[in-house]
Amino acid sequence: MYKDATDMAEAIRSGQVSPKEMVLETIEKAESENPRLNAITSTRYEKALLEAEEGKFAGKPFAGVPIFLKDLGQEQAGEVSTSGSILFANYRAQQSDNYVKKLESLGFIVLGRTNTPEFGFKNTSDSQLHGTVNLPDDVTRNAGGSSGGAAALVASGVSPLAGASDGGGSIRIPASFNGLIGLKPTRGRIPVGPSSYRGWQGASVNFALTKTIRDTKTLLEQFQICQMESPFVLPRLSHEDLFEKSLKPLRVALQLMSPVGGQVSAEAISAVKKAAQFLEKEGHEIIVLDKLPLDGIEAMKSYYIMNSVETAAMFDGIEASIGRQMTQADMEVMTWAIYRSGQKIPAKTYSSILSQWDQYSRIMYDFHRSYDILLSPTVAEVAPKHGQFDLSDQLKDKLRHMDDFNSKEQQDLIWQMFEHSLDWTPFTQQANLTGQPSISLPVYRTEDGLSIGVQVTAAKGREDLLLQIGELFENKNQFM
């Protein structure tokens, strides 16, 4: 009935429908679809209906539009916030974070929270606490991670957009699998804090999964901030930048090979070649890369070291809060392995890794002086079958005994733990390390009706360019 959230807000403003009616309609859709999707972890329907009745929405761009938050971060005061973890099954947030406060100030009404893997560590959404999220197009497949629940709700038509976050592809990967628009903004673009200001050292960014470019543009314009208390400060984009500039001829670097040396499916190659051919037809220059600007394996190893250290620090804080040590019973085996590996990494190693990320940013800055955008597949394959990345019993046994290994051996085991799933989704992580904006666009479907997105990455601060490109694809009916 409604094209997108902008359409919904206009219907409310014009009096065609009330916020309460909109909320009731969305609840009805959610209750109809969620049994087959398993996308929702908790709801606050009664509170949402009361807010819809009593809220003041005048002048708010998304007045009365229902939304679901991701059950990882995105904390709303008083509401359950599990992070997909059995340890936090009954935890309620003590305060709302700045991202959620901003959503509320824009007029959104929060209906509940969406399914995610434990602490967002995987590219599939399946936790021991909440179970697996089914792909709406094929329920034998996973909707992707870590914003899989959010993607499933948007793709199934329950909501036109949903809160999501991206620390290594967690917006773009499920966007690709579900045929959605998935923008990861530039580091520093979206409000952070007050409890955490540098999620995964700035690799993790909140935003949303959407269906239209105009929703994506409006949301970005309203959300963007020059946040001086943040460690990552970014100048705002102007309204003209986002809505009025015309797209000039571009130099497009085309990446076909996996940055970690894995196989890229024929379907993923077809998707990106189709996009490249369209851009070339529209007057843009395509240059096929024979060498990638960054060493993908080296970059991923640095990513896993960061993840290990940050996870160890997180659990140290949890231990101090609850007054006891963590045990294997508190978490899934993959989380345990990451946590324990972080205990043995020297501070000097971690410091050198962060310096390495700065060099990656410099290299990509230089790269974008020659090329306006980098075009690649978003993922190497369509959405995986449930259980496709399950670990062998032998590997799981080693992970349970992580403390028996030295630091190098531990990082080798972390690599083995993610190796299969990384081959499936190797294209997204580098933009998290460098802080660049990157978007997945829904331009291709296989003969079986499964979606594969293409990824467009630009220089820091150039979301306007990504959205111009997205709008070109959308206006020329290239979205599938």
Coordinates of C-alpha atoms in Angstrom, one line a residue:
M1 CA 0.0 0.0 0.0
Y2 CA 2.8 2.4 0.9
K3 CA 5.9 2.7 -1.2
D4 CA 8.2 3.6 1.7
A5 CA 8.5 5.3 5.0
T6 CA 8.3 8.7 3.3
D7 CA 5.0 7.7 1.8
M8 CA 3.8 6.5 5.2
A9 CA 4.7 9.8 6.9
E10 CA 2.9 11.8 4.1
A11 CA -0.2 9.7 4.6
I12 CA -0.2 10.5 8.3
R13 CA 0.5 14.2 7.8
S14 CA -2.3 14.5 5.2
G15 CA -4.8 12.8 7.6
Q16 CA -5.3 9.7 5.4
V17 CA -4.4 7.5 8.3
S18 CA -3.6 8.1 12.0
P19 CA -0.3 7.1 13.7
K20 CA -2.3 4.5 15.7
E21 CA -3.9 3.0 12.6
M22 CA -0.4 2.8 11.1
V23 CA 1.0 1.1 14.1
L24 CA -1.9 -1.4 14.3
E25 CA -1.5 -2.2 10.6
T26 CA 2.2 -2.9 11.1
I27 CA 1.6 -5.0 14.2
E28 CA -0.9 -7.1 12.2
K29 CA 1.7 -7.6 9.4
A30 CA 4.4 -8.5 12.0
E31 CA 2.2 -11.1 13.7
S32 CA 1.3 -12.6 10.4
E33 CA 4.9 -12.8 9.0
N34 CA 7.1 -13.4 12.0
P35 CA 6.1 -17.1 12.6
R36 CA 7.7 -18.0 9.3
L37 CA 10.6 -15.5 9.7
N38 CA 11.6 -15.5 13.4
A39 CA 12.8 -12.0 12.9
I40 CA 11.4 -10.3 16.1
T41 CA 13.0 -10.9 19.5
S42 CA 10.8 -8.7 21.7
T43 CA 7.9 -6.2 21.3
R44 CA 6.5 -3.1 23.0
Y45 CA 3.2 -2.9 21.2
E46 CA 1.1 -1.5 24.0
K47 CA 3.6 1.3 24.6
A48 CA 3.8 2.0 20.9
L49 CA 0.1 2.3 20.6
L50 CA 0.0 4.7 23.5
E51 CA 2.8 6.8 21.9
A52 CA 0.9 6.8 18.7
E53 CA -2.2 8.2 20.4
E54 CA -0.4 10.7 22.6
G55 CA 2.7 11.7 20.6
K56 CA 3.2 15.1 19.0
F57 CA 4.4 14.5 15.5
A58 CA 4.1 18.0 13.8
G59 CA 7.1 18.9 11.7
K60 CA 8.8 15.5 12.1
P61 CA 9.9 13.9 8.8
F62 CA 8.9 10.4 9.8
A63 CA 6.0 11.3 11.9
G64 CA 4.2 8.3 13.3
V65 CA 6.1 5.7 11.2
P66 CA 6.6 2.4 13.0
I67 CA 10.1 1.0 13.2
F68 CA 11.9 -2.0 14.7
L69 CA 15.4 -1.6 16.3
K70 CA 18.2 -4.2 16.0
D71 CA 18.6 -6.2 19.2
L72 CA 22.3 -5.3 19.4
G73 CA 23.2 -1.9 20.7
Q74 CA 20.4 0.6 19.7
E75 CA 19.3 0.6 23.3
Q76 CA 16.0 2.1 24.4
A77 CA 15.6 2.9 28.1
G78 CA 13.6 0.2 30.0
E79 CA 13.4 -2.2 27.1
V80 CA 15.0 -5.7 26.8
S81 CA 18.3 -5.6 25.0
T82 CA 19.8 -9.1 24.6
S83 CA 22.6 -8.7 22.0
G84 CA 21.5 -12.2 21.0
S85 CA 23.2 -13.6 24.1
I86 CA 21.9 -15.9 26.8
L87 CA 23.9 -13.8 29.2
F88 CA 21.6 -10.9 28.6
A89 CA 18.4 -12.7 28.0
N90 CA 16.7 -10.6 30.7
Y91 CA 18.7 -7.4 30.5
R92 CA 16.9 -4.1 30.2
A93 CA 18.6 -1.0 29.0
Q94 CA 19.3 1.7 31.6
Q95 CA 19.3 4.5 29.1
S96 CA 18.5 5.2 25.4
D97 CA 21.6 5.7 23.2
N98 CA 21.9 8.7 20.9
Y99 CA 21.0 6.8 17.8
V100 CA 17.6 5.8 19.3
K101 CA 17.0 9.2 20.7
K102 CA 17.5 10.6 17.2
L103 CA 15.1 8.1 15.7
E104 CA 12.4 9.1 18.2
S105 CA 13.0 12.8 17.5
L106 CA 12.3 12.2 13.8
G107 CA 8.9 10.8 14.7
F108 CA 9.5 7.1 14.5
I109 CA 7.5 4.8 16.9
V110 CA 9.5 1.8 18.1
L111 CA 7.6 -1.5 18.0
G112 CA 10.2 -3.9 19.1
R113 CA 13.6 -5.5 18.4
T114 CA 15.0 -7.7 15.7
N115 CA 17.0 -11.0 15.7
T116 CA 20.8 -11.0 15.5
P117 CA 23.6 -13.4 16.1
E118 CA 25.3 -13.3 19.5
F119 CA 27.1 -9.9 19.8
G120 CA 26.9 -9.6 16.0
F121 CA 30.0 -11.8 15.3
K122 CA 28.6 -13.7 12.3
N123 CA 27.4 -13.0 8.8
T124 CA 24.3 -15.1 9.5
S125 CA 21.6 -14.4 12.1
D126 CA 21.3 -17.5 14.2
S127 CA 21.8 -17.4 18.0
Q128 CA 21.2 -20.1 20.6
L129 CA 19.0 -17.6 22.4
H130 CA 16.6 -16.6 19.6
G131 CA 17.2 -19.2 16.8
T132 CA 17.7 -18.6 13.1
V133 CA 16.2 -15.9 10.9
N134 CA 14.6 -17.2 7.7
L135 CA 15.1 -15.5 4.3
P136 CA 11.6 -14.4 3.2
D137 CA 12.3 -15.6 -0.4
D138 CA 13.4 -19.1 0.8
V139 CA 12.9 -20.1 4.4
T140 CA 15.5 -22.9 4.1
R141 CA 18.1 -20.1 3.9
N142 CA 19.4 -17.6 6.4
A143 CA 18.5 -13.9 6.0
G144 CA 22.1 -12.9 6.7
G145 CA 23.8 -11.2 9.5
S146 CA 24.1 -9.5 11.7
S147 CA 21.1 -7.4 10.8
G148 CA 19.2 -10.4 9.5
G149 CA 16.0 -9.9 11.5
A150 CA 15.8 -6.3 10.4
A151 CA 16.3 -7.3 6.7
A152 CA 13.7 -10.0 6.9
L153 CA 11.1 -7.6 8.2
V154 CA 11.7 -5.0 5.5
A155 CA 11.9 -7.6 2.7
S156 CA 8.7 -9.2 3.8
G157 CA 6.8 -5.9 3.8
V158 CA 6.3 -5.7 7.6
S159 CA 8.1 -2.4 7.7
P160 CA 9.6 -0.2 4.9
L161 CA 12.8 0.3 6.9
A162 CA 14.4 -1.0 10.1
G163 CA 17.3 -0.1 12.4
A164 CA 20.5 -1.9 11.5
S165 CA 24.3 -1.6 12.1
D166 CA 27.4 -2.6 10.3
G167 CA 30.7 -3.6 11.8
G168 CA 32.0 -5.8 9.0
G169 CA 29.1 -5.8 6.5
S170 CA 26.2 -6.4 8.8
I171 CA 23.9 -3.9 6.9
R172 CA 25.2 -4.7 3.4
I173 CA 25.3 -8.5 3.6
P174 CA 21.6 -8.9 4.6
A175 CA 20.7 -6.1 2.1
S176 CA 22.3 -8.2 -0.6
F177 CA 20.6 -11.5 0.4
N178 CA 17.2 -9.8 0.8
G179 CA 17.1 -7.4 -2.2
L180 CA 17.3 -4.2 -0.2
I181 CA 19.3 -1.0 -0.1
G182 CA 22.0 -1.2 2.6
L183 CA 24.1 1.9 3.2
K184 CA 27.0 1.9 5.7
P185 CA 27.7 5.6 6.3
T186 CA 31.1 7.1 6.8
R187 CA 32.6 6.7 10.2
G188 CA 31.5 9.7 12.3
R189 CA 28.4 10.4 10.2
I190 CA 25.8 8.9 12.7
P191 CA 25.4 9.9 16.4
V192 CA 27.3 7.7 18.8
G193 CA 27.3 7.4 22.6
P194 CA 26.6 8.1 25.4
S195 CA 27.7 4.6 26.6
S196 CA 30.1 3.9 23.8
Y197 CA 31.8 6.3 21.3
R198 CA 34.1 4.0 19.3
G199 CA 32.3 0.7 18.6
W200 CA 35.0 -1.7 17.5
Q201 CA 37.4 1.3 17.2
G202 CA 35.0 3.0 14.8
A203 CA 34.5 0.0 12.5
S204 CA 30.8 -0.4 13.6
V205 CA 28.2 2.2 12.5
N206 CA 24.5 2.4 13.0
F207 CA 22.0 3.2 10.2
A208 CA 19.1 1.3 8.6
L209 CA 18.0 -1.1 5.9
T210 CA 15.7 0.6 3.3
K211 CA 13.7 0.0 0.2
T212 CA 14.0 3.3 -1.6
I213 CA 16.8 5.8 -2.2
R214 CA 14.6 8.7 -1.1
D215 CA 14.1 7.1 2.4
T216 CA 17.9 6.5 2.5
K217 CA 18.6 10.1 1.6
T218 CA 16.1 11.7 4.0
L219 CA 17.2 9.5 6.8
L220 CA 20.9 10.3 6.2
E221 CA 20.2 14.0 6.0
Q222 CA 18.2 14.0 9.2
F223 CA 20.6 11.7 11.1
Q224 CA 23.9 13.1 10.1
I225 CA 25.8 15.0 12.8
C226 CA 29.1 16.9 13.4
Q227 CA 29.5 15.4 16.9
M228 CA 32.3 17.2 18.7
E229 CA 32.4 15.0 21.7
S230 CA 32.9 12.0 19.4
P231 CA 36.4 10.8 18.5
F232 CA 35.3 10.7 14.9
V233 CA 34.2 14.2 13.7
L234 CA 32.8 14.7 10.2
P235 CA 31.5 17.8 8.3
R236 CA 27.8 17.6 7.5
L237 CA 26.6 17.1 3.9
S238 CA 24.4 19.9 2.6
H239 CA 20.9 19.5 1.3
E240 CA 22.2 20.4 -2.1
D241 CA 24.9 17.7 -1.8
L242 CA 22.2 15.0 -1.1
F243 CA 19.3 16.2 -3.2
E244 CA 20.2 18.7 -5.9
K245 CA 23.6 17.8 -7.4
S246 CA 23.7 16.0 -10.8
L247 CA 25.9 13.0 -11.4
K248 CA 29.0 13.8 -13.4
P249 CA 30.9 11.2 -15.5
L250 CA 32.8 8.9 -13.2
R251 CA 35.9 6.7 -13.2
V252 CA 34.7 3.4 -11.9
A253 CA 37.2 0.8 -10.6
L254 CA 35.7 -2.7 -11.1
Q255 CA 36.7 -5.4 -8.7
L256 CA 35.8 -9.0 -9.7
M257 CA 38.2 -11.0 -7.5
S258 CA 37.8 -11.9 -3.9
P259 CA 40.1 -9.9 -1.6
V260 CA 40.9 -13.1 0.4
G261 CA 41.4 -15.3 -2.7
G262 CA 38.2 -17.3 -2.4
Q263 CA 35.9 -18.2 -5.3
V264 CA 33.3 -15.7 -6.5
S265 CA 30.2 -17.3 -7.9
A266 CA 29.2 -16.8 -11.6
E267 CA 26.0 -15.2 -10.3
A268 CA 27.9 -12.6 -8.3
I269 CA 30.2 -11.9 -11.2
S270 CA 27.1 -11.5 -13.5
A271 CA 25.5 -9.1 -11.0
V272 CA 28.5 -6.8 -10.9
K273 CA 29.1 -7.0 -14.7
K274 CA 25.5 -6.1 -15.3
A275 CA 25.9 -3.0 -13.1
A276 CA 29.2 -2.1 -14.8
Q277 CA 27.6 -2.4 -18.3
F278 CA 24.7 -0.1 -17.1
L279 CA 27.1 2.5 -15.8
E280 CA 29.2 2.4 -19.0
K281 CA 26.0 2.8 -21.0
E282 CA 25.2 5.9 -18.9
G283 CA 28.5 7.5 -19.8
H284 CA 30.9 6.4 -17.0
E285 CA 34.3 4.9 -17.6
I286 CA 34.9 1.4 -16.3
I287 CA 38.4 0.2 -15.4
V288 CA 38.8 -3.4 -14.4
L289 CA 41.3 -3.8 -11.6
D290 CA 44.1 -6.4 -11.9
K291 CA 45.4 -5.7 -8.5
L292 CA 43.5 -4.6 -5.3
P293 CA 44.6 -1.6 -3.3
L294 CA 44.8 -3.4 0.0
D295 CA 46.0 -6.9 1.0
G296 CA 42.7 -8.5 1.9
I297 CA 44.1 -11.3 4.0
E298 CA 46.3 -9.0 6.0
A299 CA 43.3 -6.6 6.5
M300 CA 41.1 -9.5 7.8
K301 CA 43.8 -10.7 10.2
S302 CA 44.0 -7.2 11.6
Y303 CA 40.2 -7.2 11.9
Y304 CA 40.1 -10.4 13.9
I305 CA 42.8 -9.1 16.3
M306 CA 40.7 -5.9 16.8
N307 CA 37.6 -8.1 17.4
S308 CA 39.4 -10.3 19.9
V309 CA 40.8 -7.4 22.0
E310 CA 37.5 -5.5 22.0
T311 CA 35.6 -8.6 23.0
A312 CA 38.0 -9.3 25.9
A313 CA 37.6 -5.7 27.0
M314 CA 33.8 -6.0 26.8
F315 CA 33.7 -9.1 29.0
D316 CA 36.1 -7.6 31.5
G317 CA 33.6 -4.9 31.9
I318 CA 30.7 -7.4 32.2
E319 CA 32.6 -9.3 34.9
A320 CA 33.2 -6.1 36.9
S321 CA 29.4 -5.3 36.5
I322 CA 28.1 -8.7 37.6
G323 CA 30.8 -9.5 40.1
R324 CA 32.0 -12.9 38.7
Q325 CA 34.2 -14.4 36.0
M326 CA 32.8 -15.4 32.6
T327 CA 32.5 -19.2 31.9
Q328 CA 31.9 -21.1 28.7
A329 CA 28.3 -21.6 29.8
D330 CA 27.7 -17.8 29.5
M331 CA 28.2 -17.7 25.7
E332 CA 28.4 -19.6 22.5
V333 CA 31.6 -21.4 21.5
M334 CA 32.6 -18.9 18.8
T335 CA 32.2 -16.0 21.2
W336 CA 34.2 -17.9 23.8
A337 CA 37.1 -18.4 21.4
I338 CA 37.1 -14.7 20.4
Y339 CA 37.0 -13.6 24.0
R340 CA 39.8 -15.8 25.2
S341 CA 42.0 -15.0 22.2
G342 CA 41.8 -11.3 23.2
Q343 CA 43.4 -12.0 26.6
K344 CA 46.8 -12.9 25.1
I345 CA 47.2 -10.1 22.5
P346 CA 49.9 -7.6 23.7
A347 CA 49.0 -3.9 23.8
K348 CA 51.8 -3.1 21.4
T349 CA 50.3 -5.5 18.8
Y350 CA 46.9 -3.8 19.1
S351 CA 48.5 -0.4 18.8
S352 CA 50.3 -1.4 15.6
I353 CA 47.0 -2.8 14.2
L354 CA 45.3 0.5 14.7
S355 CA 48.2 2.3 13.0
Q356 CA 47.8 -0.2 10.2
W357 CA 44.2 0.9 9.8
D358 CA 45.3 4.5 9.5
Q359 CA 47.6 3.5 6.6
Y360 CA 44.7 1.6 5.0
S361 CA 42.7 4.9 5.1
R362 CA 45.6 6.8 3.5
I363 CA 45.9 4.2 0.7
M364 CA 42.2 4.4 0.0
Y365 CA 42.3 8.2 0.0
D366 CA 45.0 8.0 -2.7
F367 CA 43.0 5.3 -4.6
H368 CA 40.0 7.6 -4.8
R369 CA 42.1 10.4 -6.2
S370 CA 42.3 8.1 -9.3
Y371 CA 38.9 6.4 -9.1
D372 CA 35.6 8.0 -8.0
I373 CA 34.1 4.7 -6.9
L374 CA 34.9 1.1 -6.4
L375 CA 32.3 -1.3 -7.8
S376 CA 32.3 -5.0 -6.6
P377 CA 29.9 -7.7 -5.7
T378 CA 28.5 -7.2 -2.2
V379 CA 28.8 -11.0 -1.5
A380 CA 30.3 -13.9 -3.3
E381 CA 27.1 -16.0 -3.3
V382 CA 23.4 -16.0 -2.6
A383 CA 22.0 -16.4 0.9
P384 CA 23.4 -19.6 2.5
K385 CA 21.3 -22.6 3.6
H386 CA 20.7 -22.9 7.3
G387 CA 23.6 -24.6 9.0
Q388 CA 25.9 -24.2 6.0
F389 CA 28.7 -22.6 8.1
D390 CA 28.4 -25.0 11.1
L391 CA 31.8 -25.8 12.5
S392 CA 33.2 -29.3 12.8
D393 CA 33.2 -31.0 16.2
Q394 CA 37.0 -31.2 16.1
L395 CA 37.3 -27.4 15.6
K396 CA 34.7 -26.7 18.2
D397 CA 36.6 -28.8 20.7
K398 CA 39.8 -26.7 20.0
L399 CA 37.8 -23.5 20.4
R400 CA 36.5 -24.6 23.8
H401 CA 40.2 -25.1 24.9
M402 CA 41.3 -21.8 23.5
D403 CA 43.4 -21.1 26.6
D404 CA 45.7 -24.1 25.7
F405 CA 47.1 -22.3 22.6
N406 CA 49.5 -19.4 22.2
S407 CA 48.4 -16.1 20.6
K408 CA 49.4 -17.0 17.1
E409 CA 47.7 -20.4 17.3
Q410 CA 44.6 -18.8 18.6
Q411 CA 44.4 -16.3 15.7
D412 CA 44.9 -19.2 13.3
L413 CA 41.9 -20.9 14.9
I414 CA 39.9 -17.7 14.6
W415 CA 40.7 -17.7 10.9
Q416 CA 39.6 -21.3 10.5
M417 CA 36.5 -20.5 12.5
F418 CA 35.4 -17.9 10.0
E419 CA 37.1 -19.2 6.8
H420 CA 34.1 -20.7 5.1
S421 CA 31.7 -17.9 5.9
L422 CA 34.4 -15.2 5.0
D423 CA 34.7 -16.8 1.5
W424 CA 31.0 -16.2 1.2
T425 CA 31.1 -12.6 2.2
P426 CA 34.7 -11.2 1.7
F427 CA 33.9 -7.8 0.1
T428 CA 32.4 -5.7 2.9
Q429 CA 34.9 -5.6 5.8
Q430 CA 37.5 -3.2 4.4
A431 CA 35.2 -0.2 4.3
N432 CA 34.7 -0.7 8.1
L433 CA 38.5 -0.6 8.7
T434 CA 39.0 2.5 6.6
G435 CA 35.8 4.3 7.7
Q436 CA 34.5 4.7 4.1
P437 CA 30.9 4.8 3.1
S438 CA 29.7 1.8 1.1
I439 CA 26.3 0.8 -0.2
S440 CA 24.7 -2.5 -1.4
L441 CA 22.2 -2.0 -4.3
P442 CA 19.5 -4.6 -5.2
V443 CA 20.2 -4.9 -9.0
Y444 CA 20.3 -8.7 -9.6
R445 CA 18.3 -11.9 -9.0
T446 CA 19.2 -15.4 -10.0
E447 CA 16.9 -17.7 -12.0
D448 CA 15.8 -19.1 -8.7
G449 CA 14.7 -15.7 -7.6
L450 CA 17.4 -15.1 -5.0
S451 CA 19.0 -11.7 -4.7
I452 CA 22.7 -10.7 -5.0
G453 CA 23.5 -7.0 -4.5
V454 CA 26.4 -5.0 -5.9
Q455 CA 28.5 -2.9 -3.6
V456 CA 29.6 0.7 -4.4
T457 CA 32.3 2.3 -2.2
A458 CA 33.4 5.9 -2.2
A459 CA 35.9 8.1 -0.5
K460 CA 35.2 9.2 3.1
G461 CA 32.3 11.7 3.4
R462 CA 30.9 10.9 -0.1
E463 CA 27.6 9.3 0.7
D464 CA 26.1 11.9 -1.6
L465 CA 27.9 10.2 -4.6
L466 CA 26.7 6.7 -3.5
L467 CA 23.2 7.9 -3.3
Q468 CA 23.4 9.7 -6.7
I469 CA 24.5 6.3 -8.2
G470 CA 21.7 4.5 -6.3
E471 CA 19.2 6.9 -7.6
L472 CA 20.4 6.4 -11.1
F473 CA 19.9 2.7 -10.9
E474 CA 16.5 3.2 -9.2
N475 CA 15.2 5.7 -11.7
K476 CA 16.3 3.6 -14.7
N477 CA 14.4 0.6 -13.2
Q478 CA 17.5 -1.4 -12.5
F479 CA 16.4 -2.5 -9.0
M480 CA 15.1 -6.0 -8.9

